[in-house]
Amino acid sequence: MNTLLFMGKMDPSDYIGFTFFIGCMAMMAASVFFFLSLSQFDKKWRTSVLVSGIITFIAAVHYFYMRDYWAEFGESPTFFRYVDWVLTVPLMCVEFYLILKVAGAKKSLMWKLIFASMIMLIAGYFGEAVYTDQSALWGLISGLAYFYIVYEIWLGSAKKLAVDAGGDVLQAHKILCWFVLVGWAIYPIGYMLGTDGWYSSLLGSGSVDIVYNIADAINKIGFGLVIYTLAVKKSE
Ligand SMILES: *C/C=C(C)/C=C/C=C(C)/C=C/C1=C(C)CCCC1(C)C
């Protein structure tokens, strides 16, 4: 069957399928919102909002496929999920760089964050899809890369730049830092619900997808709105 045209039957009690559907719509709506707002910003801030729109747009396309995959197979679309993340999470790292450029952020900061995010995601994919009997180990490696990102933006060079920039940029940076510390921390919970490890006796197992879908909506759209708000303030 042509997956592009296939419309899976929706079971009314399939609440996981429902979150895939809503996720798809929310990401599409957010993209339209970000794209159509572009002309109101000063040139300097347009790129940041454009990247927010690209992030939600990439997610919308993946949600379209994931929704379909879920409807057809009733399984977690782990592959599409990670392809989505591998594209969108580095773009979120780019956002940190873009807003801190006013304080003289160097590309090396961006590459450091991107590199750590790739380690985080590749290790996560290994643990969730490839070496599933070593999920806890790969989860740990992924978690270390995650904590490196948290360190870099909360206390490291990114923090220093944000303080130098001050004002609206510092405020936006702080909110984005909270997104990474709290919003991103939802993902390892999903991972632990979906894989076996020492944590299984504590958490049991549950739906990875519902956790990931909620986390994506918060992080991709919320993150984008913080950037949007900053751009609005700076373009006044
Ligand atoms: C839009 C998608 C986003 C912001 C995805 C973020 C994903 C993570 C922060 C994933 C983190 C993981 C760990 C820290 C350990 C377990 C494996 C992962 C990949 C779920």
Short mmCIF file of C-alpha atoms and ligand atoms in Angstrom, two decimals, residues 27 55 59 63 81-82 84-86 88-89 92 117 119-125 127-128 135 138-147 149 179-180 183-192 195 212 215-217 219-221 223, ligand 1:
data_model
loop_
_atom_site.label_atom_id
_atom_site.label_comp_id
_atom_site.label_asym_id
_atom_site.label_seq_id
_atom_site.Cartn_x
_atom_site.Cartn_y
_atom_site.Cartn_z
CA MET A 27 3.65 20.75 14.63
CA ILE A 55 12.29 22.34 13.53
CA ALA A 59 8.71 17.16 13.15
CA TYR A 63 4.71 12.77 12.82
CA ARG A 81 11.57 8.96 15.84
CA TYR A 82 15.34 9.00 15.90
CA ASP A 84 13.46 13.22 13.49
CA TRP A 85 15.58 13.84 16.60
CA VAL A 86 18.88 13.60 14.74
CA THR A 88 15.85 18.62 15.04
CA VAL A 89 18.01 18.42 18.18
CA MET A 92 18.06 23.41 18.68
CA SER A 117 23.69 15.86 20.96
CA ILE A 119 26.43 11.15 20.83
CA MET A 120 23.33 11.40 23.02
CA LEU A 121 21.02 10.34 20.21
CA ILE A 122 23.17 7.67 18.57
CA ALA A 123 23.77 6.00 21.94
CA GLY A 124 20.03 6.21 22.64
CA TYR A 125 19.24 4.59 19.29
CA GLY A 127 20.12 1.09 23.32
CA GLU A 128 16.56 1.29 22.07
CA SER A 135 19.95 -0.63 27.01
CA TRP A 138 23.78 2.90 26.15
CA GLY A 139 21.29 4.95 28.15
CA LEU A 140 24.10 5.87 30.54
CA ILE A 141 26.39 6.97 27.70
CA SER A 142 23.54 8.98 26.23
CA GLY A 143 22.83 10.49 29.64
CA LEU A 144 26.44 11.61 30.06
CA ALA A 145 26.30 13.45 26.73
CA TYR A 146 23.02 15.00 27.86
CA PHE A 147 24.59 16.23 31.10
CA ILE A 149 24.96 19.80 27.16
CA PHE A 179 13.63 23.50 28.68
CA VAL A 180 16.78 21.44 28.34
CA GLY A 183 11.72 19.32 29.22
CA TRP A 184 14.48 17.14 27.78
CA ALA A 185 14.64 15.08 30.97
CA ILE A 186 11.24 13.63 30.04
CA TYR A 187 12.91 11.63 27.24
CA PRO A 188 15.06 9.37 29.43
CA ILE A 189 11.90 8.52 31.39
CA GLY A 190 10.28 7.34 28.15
CA TYR A 191 13.43 5.40 27.33
CA MET A 192 13.39 3.65 30.70
CA THR A 195 13.67 -0.71 27.59
CA TYR A 212 7.93 11.04 23.71
CA ALA A 215 7.84 15.78 25.35
CA ASP A 216 8.17 16.68 21.66
CA ALA A 217 5.17 19.00 21.75
CA ASN A 219 10.07 21.03 23.65
CA LYS A 220 9.75 21.78 19.96
CA ILE A 221 6.84 24.20 20.09
CA PHE A 223 11.34 26.20 22.55
C1 LIG B 1 12.61 17.43 19.47
C2 LIG B 1 13.28 16.39 20.08
C3 LIG B 1 14.04 16.48 21.21
C4 LIG B 1 14.24 17.77 21.95
C5 LIG B 1 14.62 15.26 21.69
C6 LIG B 1 15.41 15.15 22.75
C7 LIG B 1 15.87 13.88 23.15
C8 LIG B 1 16.61 13.62 24.27
C9 LIG B 1 17.05 14.70 25.20
C10 LIG B 1 16.94 12.23 24.54
C11 LIG B 1 17.69 11.81 25.56
C12 LIG B 1 18.03 10.43 25.93
C13 LIG B 1 18.74 10.29 27.11
C14 LIG B 1 19.26 11.46 27.89
C15 LIG B 1 19.08 8.96 27.69
C16 LIG B 1 18.27 7.84 27.10
C17 LIG B 1 18.22 7.92 25.62
C18 LIG B 1 17.59 9.22 25.11
C19 LIG B 1 18.07 9.35 23.67
C20 LIG B 1 16.07 9.07 25.14
#
